[in-house]
Short mmCIF file of C-alpha atoms in Angstrom, two decimals:
data_model
loop_
_atom_site.label_atom_id
_atom_site.label_comp_id
_atom_site.label_asym_id
_atom_site.label_seq_id
_atom_site.Cartn_x
_atom_site.Cartn_y
_atom_site.Cartn_z
CA UNK F 1 1.78 5.23 0.16
CA UNK F 2 1.45 2.74 2.96
CA UNK F 3 -1.31 1.78 5.27
CA UNK F 4 -1.68 2.25 8.98
CA UNK F 5 -1.34 0.51 12.33
CA UNK F 6 -3.73 0.28 15.26
CA UNK F 7 -3.01 -0.36 18.93
CA UNK F 8 -6.25 -1.65 20.41
CA UNK F 9 -5.35 -1.75 24.11
CA UNK F 10 -2.30 -3.99 23.47
CA UNK F 11 0.01 -1.64 25.37
CA UNK F 12 -2.32 -0.41 28.10
CA UNK F 13 -5.94 -1.08 29.01
CA UNK F 14 -8.22 1.74 27.90
CA UNK F 15 -5.60 3.28 25.57
CA UNK F 16 -5.55 3.02 21.78
CA UNK F 17 -3.50 4.45 18.92
CA UNK F 18 -3.80 4.95 15.18
CA UNK F 19 -0.50 5.53 13.31
CA UNK F 20 0.70 5.92 9.73
CA UNK F 21 4.18 5.56 8.21
CA UNK F 22 6.36 8.44 7.03
CA UNK F 23 8.61 7.89 3.99
CA UNK F 24 11.68 9.71 2.71
CA UNK F 25 12.94 10.44 -0.81
CA UNK F 26 14.43 6.91 -1.03
CA UNK F 27 10.98 5.40 -0.46
CA UNK F 28 12.13 4.18 2.99
CA UNK F 29 9.86 4.25 5.99
CA UNK F 30 11.80 6.48 8.41
CA UNK F 31 9.20 7.34 11.05
CA UNK F 32 5.54 7.23 11.93
CA UNK F 33 2.96 9.66 13.22
CA UNK F 34 -0.02 8.74 15.31
CA UNK F 35 -2.70 9.74 17.72
CA UNK F 36 -3.11 8.09 21.11
CA UNK F 37 -5.99 8.40 23.53
CA UNK F 38 -8.77 6.74 25.40
CA UNK F 39 -10.01 3.82 23.33
CA UNK F 40 -13.64 4.76 23.97
CA UNK F 41 -12.99 8.07 22.17
CA UNK F 42 -12.82 6.34 18.80
CA UNK F 43 -14.40 2.92 19.02
CA UNK F 44 -17.22 3.89 16.66
CA UNK F 45 -16.44 3.61 12.95
CA UNK F 46 -17.20 7.24 12.09
CA UNK F 47 -14.80 8.67 14.66
CA UNK F 48 -12.13 6.06 13.90
CA UNK F 49 -12.30 6.87 10.17
CA UNK F 50 -12.08 10.61 10.85
CA UNK F 51 -8.93 10.13 12.97
CA UNK F 52 -7.47 7.72 10.40
CA UNK F 53 -7.93 10.21 7.56
CA UNK F 54 -6.28 12.99 9.58
CA UNK F 55 -3.31 10.83 10.62
CA UNK F 56 -2.74 9.60 7.06
CA UNK F 57 -2.99 13.14 5.68
CA UNK F 58 -0.37 14.33 8.17
CA UNK F 59 1.93 11.40 7.29
CA UNK F 60 1.53 12.12 3.57
CA UNK F 61 2.37 15.80 4.03
CA UNK F 62 5.47 15.07 6.11
CA UNK F 63 6.56 12.43 3.59
CA UNK F 64 6.23 14.90 0.72
CA UNK F 65 8.29 17.42 2.70
CA UNK F 66 10.98 14.73 3.01
CA UNK F 67 11.04 14.34 -0.77
CA UNK F 68 8.81 11.28 -1.06
CA UNK F 69 7.13 10.83 -4.44
CA UNK F 70 5.17 7.73 -5.39
CA UNK F 71 6.61 6.01 -8.43
#
């Protein structure tokens, strides 16, 4: 399953986002799920990695519920 995307204040100063793709049964990316907040909340690697793991886990679960299975 795919990677992730990061918004590092590109949209708005002081705001960041971590997002992961959601796939359907046809292996198509149909959506994404992410977390957005104050960039200072997750600038350190430990916090960033914790948020990344949670976002990817949520994306994987939703994808499985949509019939996604890795081939």
